[in-house]
Amino acid sequence: MWTDTAFLVGADPGEVLRTAPPPADEAERRTAAVYRSVAQRLGRAEGVSRAQLLSLEAARFGWPGLAARFASAAPPGEPTAPWRVGWATGRRADERTVRVIRCDGVHAVLAVRNGRLVAVDAGPFGEVRALDVLDGTSRDLFKAPQDARVVGSVESGGRVLLLTGHEARDRHWNTDRQGPDDTVRVWDLSTGEPVGEPLVVARGRLTTVTAARADGRTLLVSGGWDGLVRVWDPATGREVAEPIGGHRGWVTAVATAQVAGRAVAVTAGEHDHHVLVRDLLSGRTVGRPLTGHSAPVLAVATTHADGRALAVTASEDHTARVWDLATGTQLGTPLTGHGHRVCAVATARVDGRVLAVTGGWDHTVRVWDLLTGAQLADAFTGHDQPVNEVAVTISDGRPLVVARATDGLLRTWHLTGRRHGGEAIDGPGRKAASLTMATVGGRRIVATGRYDGTVDLWNLDRPHTTRPLPGHTDAVLAGGMATAVVDGRTLLLTAGRDGLVRIADLETGEACGAPLDCRDTEPAALATAVVDGRTLVLTGTRTGTVRIWDLAARQETEPPLATGDDRGVRALGAISAGGRTTLVTGHADRTVRIWDLADRAPLGRPMHGHTRAVERVATALVDGTPVAVTTAGYDPHPRVWDLATGQERGEPLYGHRRRIADLAVTALDDRTVAVTGGDDATVRAWDLHTRTRMGRALRFPYRVHSVTPVDGGALLVGFADELALLPRADLSERSDQPVL
């Protein structure tokens, strides 16, 4: 039986999932769904952290009762985090999830070995390994030469063959597309024995491969960086026809089919909007090119249905299309639904139907009936990175959909079933670039700016989106949102990559005048400040200046502040203390600088310490002293600066192990607290008075990209395509730990 404490006592998540009996009732089914969805993260969490992560995942599915039960199952007496789980969106929650496992191989491919779907890759010393997609077990298969990389797998005569590439590197380890020769070796995936002779390709690294039957033998068809399609016999390692050109750039996809009794190659190129169909041995065009896509084609798969040879193409134009290879005509309308480029496609037969599976940069997987063009069920969700390979397999008589993402995660879903059955709330969609919060007319409103330029408003008390605000034509800058009150109106300011700072009234949701035009200097950071009763808008630019605007008058005050760093101002913060407003700038040259904003004069020398460009600045008063906290992306250690002396206060704040994406300062009780979130999927808090970590880190199922304080001591966190509201927790049992 599933229990809420199964993972809170040190049990291995993978073993529990493998050995647990089927759920007996709805409560157990929900518990199992939560475990499966987050199991890959649970293995690195302990006690309270596991309880918090499970509670958050249950909230994402829309099961608040289960979320509360998980939270209460935390071991007593352990230090907790400063916040607890309130509500969370569940755009990527999927009850059909069977398993989530990690495949760390850079060149891994999906293949069938002894009837099981596996992800195969070659290690740094040539060790070829297979990771079972269904049970997560891994085993070494055989040893290839040290420089091996997996090119692909094909089925031939009842055997599955694995192809590995081996580049002849020069003394500088040059591996660009014009540089090395490539040697392709063929192996029997079941026995690990080499098959036939290797193929040597001069200055043409191979990237994709498939198999075909022609002249009574199995031939391999490959495409490479040199833009050529090669047909060769694996038994001899020799090409059986002249290489086929015709593509611009490298060959992105190769598939084969039988058309009117002839073996044909169906291929796409890096810069082509069409697909070529050519006789495998003669290279002559069969029919006409498959034209219709408005952007390059990234993947091709073929199948046969109703006596016709069909091809499915996936493109950067966000669509997939189905073609009759004999006539070169498109069947039906494009398969639409993906919100970004489609870069993976596979075909399968399930219960008598011919299906196509597509995956894309919108992180979703979709399944289509090829003959009707209808999408089957909801999109399969859960990935946080683009999907680059898809497949269908069978387990216990049930079809499963499998997808591998660019971050190495493999997700498996049941083909049928509901995506989520709770009261799950859809998140903001493509990862929000920025968050900010304001209280308007008694309502707590959060604005989210996205990478597609959209700006949405969220009502935190009844979590749902209102109508979008006037958006940008390009992405909203990360950290490019701020609020200000002018003439009794609460205004939202957003800076975008289109070079504009747009202003909207949060009460009415309407644009408030013309945007501030910064296109000539390219804004990179945004902040507001009040000086002598005037509300100022500050924009840091990529040309190394800070432009200052009077928000009420909509006029720029002259001249811009020249910071002396022509590599760009990446972050801004301002604070008023002792009758003076101090501006803090973070720079691409890795320095932090402070200025008297009224006089536009530097205060002391640039402050050094970060090892990367400074991307976030937050300011606060700590024991009456103005301080700035700064972060620098892949330098994962925040630093605290005394603005009165221009010196760093003690050691950096250690804790994060990967890139820090966002930073905020808030107040909890009588303490001033710095909060950070990053690529290690955690949110961490530090007491700036004592320089101690506050309780445990909060763990999330995906990378954290935004944190913003909310009235009442709460915290709003953006992670992947989701949002989570975290109310204040009881810190009576907090265990402060000194910074190491």
XYZ file of C-alpha atoms in Angstrom:
740
model
C 0.000 0.000 0.000
C 1.144 3.525 -0.753
C 1.667 5.664 2.326
C 2.409 9.339 2.709
C 5.560 8.505 4.677
C 7.028 5.959 2.242
C 9.739 8.340 1.066
C 10.320 10.140 4.356
C 12.291 7.385 6.065
C 15.153 6.978 3.606
C 13.548 4.466 1.221
C 14.880 4.490 -2.332
C 12.194 6.066 -4.580
C 13.004 3.842 -7.540
C 12.748 0.663 -5.476
C 9.459 1.741 -3.889
C 7.994 2.501 -7.324
C 9.141 -0.847 -8.738
C 7.840 -2.995 -5.905
C 4.650 -1.187 -4.843
C 1.381 -2.970 -5.643
C -1.184 -1.292 -7.892
C -3.202 1.461 -6.165
C -6.375 0.123 -4.565
C -8.471 3.290 -4.390
C -8.570 6.916 -5.515
C -6.488 8.196 -2.600
C -3.742 5.662 -3.279
C -3.907 6.386 -7.013
C -3.339 10.071 -6.351
C -0.477 9.373 -3.973
C 1.161 7.112 -6.550
C 0.747 9.765 -9.254
C 2.508 12.361 -7.085
C 5.375 9.982 -6.258
C 5.920 9.044 -9.890
C 5.856 12.628 -11.076
C 8.570 13.803 -8.682
C 10.521 10.599 -7.960
C 13.606 11.744 -9.857
C 13.970 14.720 -7.480
C 13.092 12.776 -4.326
C 16.255 10.711 -4.479
C 18.317 13.804 -3.594
C 16.047 15.102 -0.813
C 15.714 14.123 2.829
C 13.035 14.219 5.512
C 11.449 17.664 5.597
C 12.615 18.430 2.065
C 10.884 15.311 0.740
C 7.677 16.220 2.522
C 7.773 19.761 1.140
C 8.500 18.566 -2.414
C 5.677 16.010 -2.316
C 3.334 18.625 -0.861
C 4.177 21.027 -3.676
C 3.652 18.332 -6.297
C 0.234 17.437 -4.859
C -0.697 21.124 -4.986
C 0.322 21.216 -8.658
C -2.123 18.400 -9.372
C -4.889 20.366 -7.655
C -5.176 18.104 -4.580
C -4.915 20.462 -1.573
C -5.947 17.775 0.918
C -3.137 15.479 -0.187
C -0.728 18.423 -0.169
C -1.590 19.101 3.480
C -1.160 15.418 4.383
C 2.297 15.309 2.832
C 3.301 18.490 4.661
C 2.147 17.066 7.985
C 4.141 13.863 7.390
C 7.456 15.691 7.782
C 9.622 14.212 10.552
C 9.133 16.263 13.746
C 11.997 18.245 15.241
C 13.833 18.860 11.974
C 14.439 22.467 10.835
C 11.872 23.679 8.316
C 11.919 26.268 5.539
C 10.641 29.813 6.133
C 7.641 29.157 3.858
C 5.092 26.391 3.344
C 3.143 25.345 0.262
C 0.006 27.352 -0.479
C -1.164 26.835 -4.036
C 0.702 26.000 -7.218
C -0.152 25.857 -10.898
C -0.001 22.540 -12.730
C 0.391 23.256 -16.423
C 2.934 20.412 -16.628
C 1.297 18.046 -14.150
C 0.364 14.736 -15.824
C -1.312 11.821 -14.049
C -0.382 9.500 -16.916
C 3.303 9.633 -15.912
C 4.794 6.172 -15.414
C 8.432 6.975 -14.764
C 10.969 9.795 -14.855
C 14.639 8.822 -15.049
C 17.865 10.562 -16.008
C 20.049 9.586 -18.925
C 23.267 11.586 -18.706
C 24.638 10.654 -22.117
C 25.227 13.534 -24.514
C 24.614 11.404 -27.633
C 22.092 8.920 -26.236
C 19.572 7.338 -28.617
C 16.484 5.226 -28.007
C 16.743 1.638 -29.261
C 15.091 -1.746 -28.732
C 17.329 -4.354 -27.113
C 15.994 -7.866 -26.468
C 12.449 -6.541 -26.717
C 13.005 -3.694 -24.227
C 13.233 -0.007 -25.037
C 16.575 1.364 -23.818
C 18.545 4.586 -24.056
C 22.048 3.769 -25.324
C 25.113 5.960 -25.016
C 28.900 5.686 -25.028
C 30.931 6.881 -22.056
C 34.168 8.884 -22.176
C 36.284 5.731 -22.495
C 34.080 3.992 -25.070
C 31.958 1.960 -22.646
C 28.556 1.487 -24.301
C 25.735 1.463 -21.764
C 21.999 0.822 -21.924
C 19.451 2.403 -19.583
C 16.140 0.543 -19.456
C 13.369 3.083 -20.000
C 10.763 1.068 -18.096
C 12.539 0.063 -14.890
C 15.482 2.478 -14.776
C 18.171 -0.203 -14.562
C 21.466 0.402 -16.334
C 24.117 -1.999 -17.590
C 27.363 -1.896 -19.548
C 27.076 -3.712 -22.885
C 30.456 -3.666 -24.577
C 33.568 -1.572 -25.113
C 34.017 0.539 -28.230
C 37.116 2.620 -29.035
C 37.702 5.446 -26.591
C 36.434 8.265 -28.799
C 33.071 6.626 -29.561
C 29.839 8.555 -29.872
C 26.469 6.941 -30.623
C 25.102 7.911 -34.053
C 21.908 5.821 -34.086
C 20.366 2.355 -34.175
C 18.652 0.409 -36.958
C 16.882 -2.926 -37.298
C 18.336 -5.372 -39.799
C 17.348 -8.987 -40.367
C 15.921 -9.428 -36.893
C 18.922 -7.796 -35.255
C 19.262 -4.311 -33.810
C 22.459 -2.649 -34.915
C 24.113 0.231 -33.096
C 26.294 2.667 -35.009
C 29.111 4.597 -33.365
C 31.145 7.428 -34.846
C 34.860 7.979 -34.262
C 36.394 11.284 -35.328
C 40.019 11.694 -36.334
C 40.884 14.713 -34.230
C 43.829 16.978 -34.865
C 46.239 18.026 -32.145
C 43.895 20.865 -31.178
C 40.959 18.434 -30.807
C 39.216 20.217 -33.636
C 35.799 18.645 -34.346
C 34.071 21.225 -36.522
C 32.156 20.167 -39.575
C 34.989 20.951 -41.982
C 37.700 19.340 -39.889
C 37.977 15.646 -39.035
C 37.327 12.420 -40.865
C 34.708 10.148 -39.345
C 34.801 6.365 -38.993
C 31.440 4.675 -38.412
C 31.409 1.236 -36.804
C 28.447 -1.157 -36.570
C 27.719 -3.371 -33.552
C 25.136 -6.010 -32.683
C 23.347 -4.372 -29.781
C 22.449 -7.695 -28.122
C 25.851 -9.383 -28.276
C 28.191 -6.404 -28.497
C 29.986 -8.014 -31.440
C 31.201 -5.808 -34.328
C 29.302 -6.246 -37.592
C 31.034 -6.001 -40.968
C 33.566 -3.337 -41.798
C 33.630 0.289 -40.700
C 32.761 3.129 -43.081
C 35.345 5.901 -43.385
C 33.961 9.309 -44.328
C 36.390 12.041 -45.320
C 35.655 15.357 -43.627
C 31.967 14.591 -43.140
C 30.831 13.770 -39.606
C 27.691 11.588 -39.690
C 24.759 12.654 -37.533
C 21.726 10.587 -38.524
C 21.194 7.075 -39.882
C 18.469 4.634 -40.918
C 18.224 1.291 -42.778
C 16.566 0.088 -45.978
C 16.211 -3.094 -48.044
C 17.408 -2.893 -51.640
C 18.775 -5.492 -54.076
C 18.047 -8.183 -51.494
C 20.330 -6.785 -48.840
C 20.162 -4.390 -45.922
C 21.784 -1.044 -46.595
C 22.462 1.828 -44.264
C 21.536 5.391 -45.199
C 23.229 8.241 -43.349
C 23.350 12.021 -43.416
C 26.178 14.233 -42.250
C 27.549 17.686 -41.648
C 28.798 17.881 -45.227
C 25.220 17.936 -46.536
C 25.546 14.546 -48.255
C 23.378 11.441 -47.969
C 25.374 8.213 -48.202
C 24.152 4.671 -48.929
C 26.497 1.903 -47.843
C 26.708 -1.799 -47.121
C 27.555 -2.532 -43.459
C 29.065 -5.892 -44.426
C 31.787 -4.306 -46.554
C 31.898 -0.768 -45.189
C 31.703 0.524 -48.763
C 29.331 2.959 -50.361
C 27.079 1.327 -52.987
C 26.159 4.565 -54.732
C 27.471 8.061 -55.208
C 26.743 10.370 -52.258
C 23.549 12.369 -52.788
C 23.643 16.151 -52.343
C 20.999 18.780 -52.854
C 20.623 20.103 -49.312
C 21.730 23.415 -47.884
C 23.657 22.937 -44.660
C 23.912 19.633 -42.843
C 21.412 16.790 -43.198
C 18.956 17.063 -40.309
C 16.858 13.949 -40.964
C 16.912 10.720 -42.983
C 14.140 8.143 -43.408
C 13.478 5.403 -45.983
C 10.389 3.823 -47.512
C 9.204 1.606 -50.375
C 7.396 3.542 -53.122
C 6.096 1.622 -56.166
C 8.516 -1.191 -55.378
C 11.536 1.119 -55.145
C 13.525 1.965 -52.042
C 13.630 5.719 -51.552
C 15.394 8.076 -49.159
C 13.418 10.894 -47.591
C 15.797 13.609 -46.379
C 15.808 17.165 -44.985
C 18.509 19.832 -44.735
C 19.506 22.421 -42.178
C 18.272 25.423 -44.197
C 15.634 23.753 -46.402
C 11.900 24.308 -46.101
C 11.236 21.245 -48.253
C 11.952 17.494 -48.088
C 13.545 15.525 -50.939
C 12.430 12.035 -52.005
C 15.017 10.196 -54.113
C 15.757 6.719 -55.389
C 18.091 5.077 -52.903
C 20.610 3.732 -55.434
C 20.428 6.123 -58.374
C 19.822 9.319 -56.412
C 17.170 10.398 -58.908
C 14.232 12.399 -57.648
C 11.010 10.435 -57.131
C 8.025 12.672 -57.658
C 8.332 16.225 -56.474
C 9.823 17.665 -53.284
C 7.519 17.832 -50.303
C 6.872 21.570 -50.078
C 4.610 23.418 -47.672
C 6.604 24.117 -44.535
C 7.532 27.751 -43.967
C 10.695 26.947 -41.970
C 13.408 24.253 -41.957
C 12.396 20.632 -41.400
C 14.040 19.038 -38.356
C 12.761 15.451 -38.318
C 11.208 12.898 -40.692
C 9.537 9.514 -40.117
C 7.888 7.132 -42.584
C 5.218 4.442 -42.396
C 2.694 2.581 -44.563
C -1.085 2.872 -44.197
C -3.973 1.926 -46.479
C -1.481 0.672 -49.053
C 0.303 4.024 -49.250
C 3.790 5.062 -48.224
C 3.491 8.068 -45.910
C 6.001 10.514 -44.462
C 5.591 12.716 -41.407
C 7.743 15.849 -41.246
C 8.376 18.078 -38.222
C 9.445 21.679 -38.669
C 10.554 24.887 -37.051
C 7.260 26.409 -38.222
C 5.574 24.734 -35.192
C 3.752 22.134 -37.316
C 4.020 18.547 -38.451
C 2.685 17.459 -41.845
C 1.695 14.136 -43.422
C 2.568 13.340 -47.046
C 1.764 10.704 -49.658
C 5.226 9.785 -50.955
C 3.935 8.404 -54.258
C 2.268 11.675 -55.267
C 4.203 14.184 -53.152
C 0.944 15.693 -51.916
C 0.100 16.703 -48.370
C -2.678 14.756 -46.655
C -5.146 16.867 -44.731
C -4.204 20.006 -42.860
C -1.008 20.571 -40.862
C -0.860 19.005 -37.397
C -0.924 22.078 -35.170
C -0.791 22.448 -31.407
C 2.872 22.781 -30.528
C 3.758 26.256 -29.356
C 7.311 26.153 -30.693
C 9.464 24.298 -33.202
C 8.762 20.568 -33.584
C 12.041 18.655 -33.564
C 11.175 14.975 -32.992
C 8.793 12.564 -34.712
C 8.152 8.816 -34.700
C 5.417 6.555 -36.088
C 3.789 3.501 -34.528
C 0.837 1.122 -34.907
C -1.353 0.807 -31.838
C -4.659 -1.106 -31.741
C -4.941 -1.040 -35.525
C -4.349 2.699 -35.824
C -1.331 4.370 -37.399
C -0.018 7.034 -35.039
C 2.570 9.784 -35.162
C 4.283 11.036 -32.009
C 5.816 14.517 -32.053
C 7.928 16.410 -29.537
C 9.060 20.002 -29.543
C 10.679 23.004 -27.980
C 7.448 23.743 -26.113
C 8.479 20.785 -23.907
C 5.372 18.764 -24.796
C 4.697 15.505 -26.655
C 1.623 15.015 -28.827
C 0.108 11.931 -30.462
C -1.861 12.034 -33.719
C -3.980 9.661 -35.775
C -2.234 9.896 -39.142
C -5.255 9.061 -41.272
C -7.647 11.513 -39.626
C -5.204 14.168 -38.443
C -6.864 14.190 -35.016
C -4.796 14.642 -31.860
C -5.312 11.824 -29.372
C -5.873 12.991 -25.803
C -4.130 15.958 -24.195
C -0.506 16.813 -24.818
C 1.899 14.823 -22.643
C 3.581 17.205 -20.222
C 6.274 17.272 -17.591
C 9.509 18.064 -19.402
C 11.246 21.334 -18.601
C 13.491 21.333 -21.686
C 12.975 20.775 -25.429
C 12.080 17.217 -26.432
C 14.585 15.814 -28.936
C 13.532 12.145 -29.269
C 10.226 10.256 -28.994
C 9.093 6.638 -29.202
C 6.221 4.264 -28.392
C 6.664 0.992 -26.503
C 4.475 -1.644 -24.858
C 4.498 -2.664 -21.199
C 2.075 -5.160 -19.660
C -0.001 -4.942 -22.813
C -0.412 -1.176 -22.538
C 1.113 1.316 -24.995
C 3.481 3.854 -23.495
C 4.784 7.122 -24.928
C 8.468 7.886 -24.258
C 10.321 11.166 -24.707
C 13.907 12.235 -24.081
C 14.646 15.917 -23.455
C 17.844 17.889 -23.958
C 18.554 17.858 -20.199
C 18.813 14.050 -20.267
C 15.492 13.303 -18.589
C 13.417 10.410 -19.951
C 9.679 10.544 -19.290
C 7.231 7.735 -19.921
C 3.448 8.115 -20.000
C 0.478 5.826 -20.514
C -0.979 6.550 -23.946
C -4.493 6.693 -22.547
C -5.831 8.344 -19.420
C -6.361 11.865 -18.153
C -3.662 14.474 -17.850
C -4.917 15.570 -14.446
C -8.189 15.035 -12.666
C -7.857 17.580 -9.878
C -8.528 21.293 -9.823
C -5.157 22.025 -11.357
C -4.525 25.611 -12.467
C -2.658 26.300 -15.686
C 0.549 28.234 -15.197
C 1.696 31.166 -17.322
C 3.001 29.006 -20.157
C 6.461 29.407 -21.658
C 8.762 30.101 -18.758
C 8.082 33.524 -17.272
C 11.057 35.836 -17.492
C 10.055 38.130 -14.657
C 7.607 38.560 -11.766
C 6.504 41.551 -9.736
C 3.701 42.143 -7.237
C 1.495 45.067 -6.157
C -1.678 45.592 -4.121
C -4.349 47.410 -6.120
C -7.810 48.198 -4.757
C -7.380 45.648 -1.990
C -6.387 42.943 -4.467
C -2.951 41.309 -4.521
C -1.916 41.349 -8.165
C 1.132 39.676 -9.626
C 2.367 40.414 -13.125
C 4.286 37.806 -15.106
C 6.345 38.721 -18.158
C 7.114 35.941 -20.591
C 9.749 35.229 -23.172
C 7.201 35.677 -25.964
C 6.565 39.258 -24.805
C 3.194 38.561 -23.165
C 2.420 40.231 -19.824
C -0.276 38.556 -17.685
C -1.873 39.560 -14.385
C -2.659 37.066 -11.626
C -5.070 37.491 -8.738
C -3.297 35.780 -5.855
C -6.356 35.487 -3.638
C -8.306 33.596 -6.312
C -5.473 32.286 -8.467
C -6.301 32.817 -12.088
C -5.141 35.069 -14.867
C -6.974 38.185 -15.940
C -6.740 39.558 -19.442
C -3.192 40.132 -20.764
C -1.706 43.618 -20.680
C -0.338 45.291 -23.812
C 2.761 43.218 -24.470
C 6.116 43.490 -26.153
C 7.071 42.323 -29.615
C 10.014 40.463 -28.088
C 10.815 38.845 -24.745
C 10.297 40.643 -21.463
C 13.712 41.038 -19.852
C 14.560 38.782 -16.941
C 14.244 41.113 -13.972
C 12.690 43.702 -16.290
C 9.542 44.533 -14.284
C 8.850 47.173 -11.640
C 5.918 49.050 -10.112
C 5.461 52.672 -9.095
C 2.663 54.866 -7.733
C 2.086 58.154 -9.579
C -0.883 60.464 -8.877
C -2.603 57.713 -6.918
C -2.339 55.179 -9.720
C -0.297 51.988 -9.460
C 1.672 51.558 -12.635
C 3.435 48.492 -13.995
C 6.629 49.031 -15.985
C 8.026 46.309 -18.203
C 11.238 46.365 -20.224
C 11.535 44.164 -23.288
C 14.128 43.120 -25.790
C 12.256 45.263 -28.295
C 13.968 48.229 -26.602
C 10.814 49.685 -25.081
C 9.706 50.238 -21.497
C 5.917 49.898 -21.524
C 3.717 51.390 -18.826
C 0.265 50.086 -17.861
C -2.315 50.970 -15.201
C -2.741 47.902 -12.974
C -6.264 48.944 -11.981
C -7.642 49.216 -15.512
C -5.194 46.961 -17.353
C -4.798 49.588 -20.042
C -1.659 51.126 -21.510
C -0.753 54.390 -19.802
C 0.735 56.628 -22.421
C 3.459 55.951 -24.927
C 6.329 53.619 -23.956
C 9.791 54.919 -23.118
C 11.966 54.390 -26.166
C 15.394 52.910 -25.338
C 16.001 51.131 -28.612
C 19.156 53.054 -29.407
C 20.879 51.918 -26.197
C 19.232 48.483 -25.642
C 17.841 48.253 -22.095
C 19.209 45.432 -19.968
C 17.921 46.310 -16.473
C 15.034 48.252 -14.932
C 14.394 49.875 -11.539
C 12.495 52.780 -9.995
C 13.451 55.320 -7.329
C 11.982 58.424 -5.685
C 14.263 61.475 -5.526
C 13.063 64.911 -4.324
C 9.462 63.773 -4.609
C 9.825 62.644 -8.223
C 9.408 59.052 -9.321
C 12.269 58.093 -11.591
C 12.554 55.206 -13.999
C 16.100 53.849 -14.305
C 17.198 51.750 -17.258
C 20.617 50.128 -17.399
C 21.797 49.715 -20.976
C 24.094 47.463 -22.931
C 26.135 50.531 -23.878
C 27.157 51.029 -20.246
C 24.933 53.964 -19.263
C 21.999 54.440 -16.918
C 19.188 56.428 -18.488
C 16.941 58.270 -16.038
C 13.349 59.267 -16.795
C 10.839 61.383 -14.883
C 7.848 59.039 -14.878
C 5.180 61.704 -14.391
C 6.566 63.999 -17.086
C 7.651 61.096 -19.361
C 10.857 62.963 -20.056
C 14.434 61.806 -19.815
C 16.603 63.799 -17.447
C 19.879 64.744 -19.015
C 22.493 63.525 -19.330
C 22.566 59.709 -18.925
C 24.827 58.481 -16.176
C 28.027 57.141 -17.758
C 29.273 54.251 -15.639
C 32.600 53.708 -17.374
C 31.828 50.098 -18.339
C 31.031 49.938 -22.042
C 30.269 46.204 -21.737
C 26.905 47.038 -20.201
C 24.898 47.591 -17.030
C 23.150 44.294 -16.192
C 21.447 45.092 -12.868
C 20.115 48.082 -10.913
C 18.988 48.797 -7.367
C 18.317 51.993 -5.418
C 17.862 52.831 -1.738
C 17.233 56.049 0.210
C 18.900 56.545 3.598
C 20.181 59.565 5.511
C 18.651 61.977 3.032
C 20.567 60.506 0.100
C 19.428 58.115 -2.627
C 22.115 55.617 -3.544
C 22.111 53.802 -6.865
C 23.785 50.385 -7.144
C 24.783 49.068 -10.564
C 25.882 45.560 -11.509
C 28.123 45.243 -14.539
C 29.201 42.884 -17.267
C 32.795 43.477 -16.175
C 31.920 41.623 -12.907
C 31.994 44.734 -10.721
C 29.457 46.397 -8.436
C 29.420 50.208 -8.324
C 27.588 52.733 -6.142
C 26.498 56.265 -7.020
C 24.871 59.318 -5.486
C 21.776 59.398 -7.682
C 21.052 63.090 -7.192
C 24.595 64.183 -8.078
C 25.235 61.287 -10.480
C 28.631 60.910 -8.874
C 30.446 57.672 -8.003
C 30.834 56.786 -4.338
C 34.173 55.069 -4.006
C 35.834 52.640 -6.365
C 34.226 49.676 -8.186
C 33.778 46.667 -5.886
C 35.260 43.350 -7.027
C 34.554 39.784 -5.992
C 32.154 38.159 -8.457
C 33.572 35.894 -11.147
C 30.732 36.464 -13.634
C 28.671 39.396 -14.891
C 26.502 40.798 -12.075
C 22.876 40.113 -13.017
C 20.786 40.972 -9.932
C 20.915 43.712 -7.305
C 18.629 44.050 -4.261
C 18.949 46.728 -1.568
C 17.829 46.957 2.070
C 18.483 48.611 5.418
C 20.132 46.209 7.842
C 20.525 47.525 11.405
C 20.285 51.047 10.008
C 22.986 50.514 7.386
C 22.157 50.442 3.662
C 23.373 47.242 2.026
C 23.169 45.669 -1.405
C 22.943 41.959 -2.167
C 24.181 40.904 -5.601
C 24.223 37.712 -7.636
C 26.143 36.841 -10.783
C 24.520 33.880 -12.507
C 26.975 31.011 -12.768
C 28.955 32.441 -9.865
C 26.524 30.777 -7.409
C 27.441 32.733 -4.281
C 25.518 35.929 -3.418
C 27.568 38.747 -1.930
C 26.547 41.441 0.547
C 28.018 44.946 0.290
C 28.035 47.748 2.863
C 27.003 50.822 0.872
C 28.294 53.186 3.548
C 31.870 51.884 3.335
C 31.919 50.358 -0.143
C 33.219 47.085 1.299
C 31.939 43.519 1.202
C 30.391 42.310 4.443
C 32.103 39.046 5.303
C 32.183 35.938 3.155
C 29.777 35.185 0.284
C 26.527 33.362 1.058
C 27.238 29.730 0.209
C 24.522 27.200 -0.586
C 23.592 27.156 -4.266
C 25.602 24.828 -6.467
C 24.416 26.032 -9.851
C 23.373 29.261 -11.573
C 21.361 31.750 -9.513
C 18.484 33.056 -11.611
C 16.790 35.594 -9.331
C 17.184 37.523 -6.102
C 14.835 39.409 -3.760
C 14.957 41.001 -0.317
C 11.989 40.774 2.049
C 11.096 41.113 5.726
C 10.117 38.215 7.978
C 9.076 39.314 11.460
C 11.804 41.807 12.417
C 14.443 40.277 10.176
C 15.658 41.406 6.742
C 16.000 38.344 4.535
C 17.659 37.719 1.159
C 15.940 35.109 -1.028
C 17.465 33.437 -4.085
C 16.312 30.841 -6.597
C 18.269 29.015 -9.247
C 19.024 26.173 -11.599
C 19.553 23.729 -8.731
C 15.741 23.843 -8.333
C 15.908 25.374 -4.868
C 14.918 28.595 -3.116
C 17.225 29.625 -0.277
C 16.948 32.332 2.385
C 19.533 34.125 4.518
C 19.099 36.355 7.580
C 21.122 39.447 6.600
C 21.548 40.528 10.242
C 23.310 37.362 11.362
C 24.415 36.065 7.942
C 22.871 32.668 8.639
C 20.783 30.413 6.476
C 17.150 30.318 7.504
C 15.959 26.750 7.821
C 16.119 24.332 4.909
C 16.129 25.171 1.232
C 12.785 24.852 -0.542
C 12.940 22.250 -3.310
C 11.090 22.401 -6.621
C 10.553 19.893 -9.423
C 12.061 22.264 -11.999
C 14.606 25.046 -12.182
C 13.565 28.222 -10.389
C 13.699 31.370 -12.496
C 11.878 34.012 -10.415
C 11.212 34.910 -6.783
C 9.199 37.893 -5.556
C 7.951 38.837 -2.064
C 4.216 39.095 -1.445
C 2.410 41.102 1.245
C 2.120 39.268 4.559
C 5.505 37.576 4.370
C 4.544 35.209 1.549
C 6.722 34.381 -1.435
C 5.791 33.816 -5.068
C 8.106 31.509 -7.000
C 8.271 30.943 -10.743
C 9.646 27.573 -11.868
C 9.516 26.281 -15.442
C 6.004 27.167 -16.686
C 4.545 27.221 -13.179
C 3.910 29.523 -10.227
C 3.695 28.670 -6.534
C 2.471 30.873 -3.693
C 4.251 30.058 -0.433
C 2.690 31.555 2.730
C 4.797 32.285 5.782
C 5.690 29.204 7.861
C 6.130 28.922 11.610
C 9.860 29.336 12.291
C 9.684 28.568 15.995
C 11.744 25.440 15.389
C 14.121 27.075 12.929
C 17.748 26.020 13.168
C 20.048 28.822 12.029
C 23.190 27.509 10.406
C 26.281 29.693 9.981
C 27.411 30.410 6.460
C 30.329 28.147 5.618
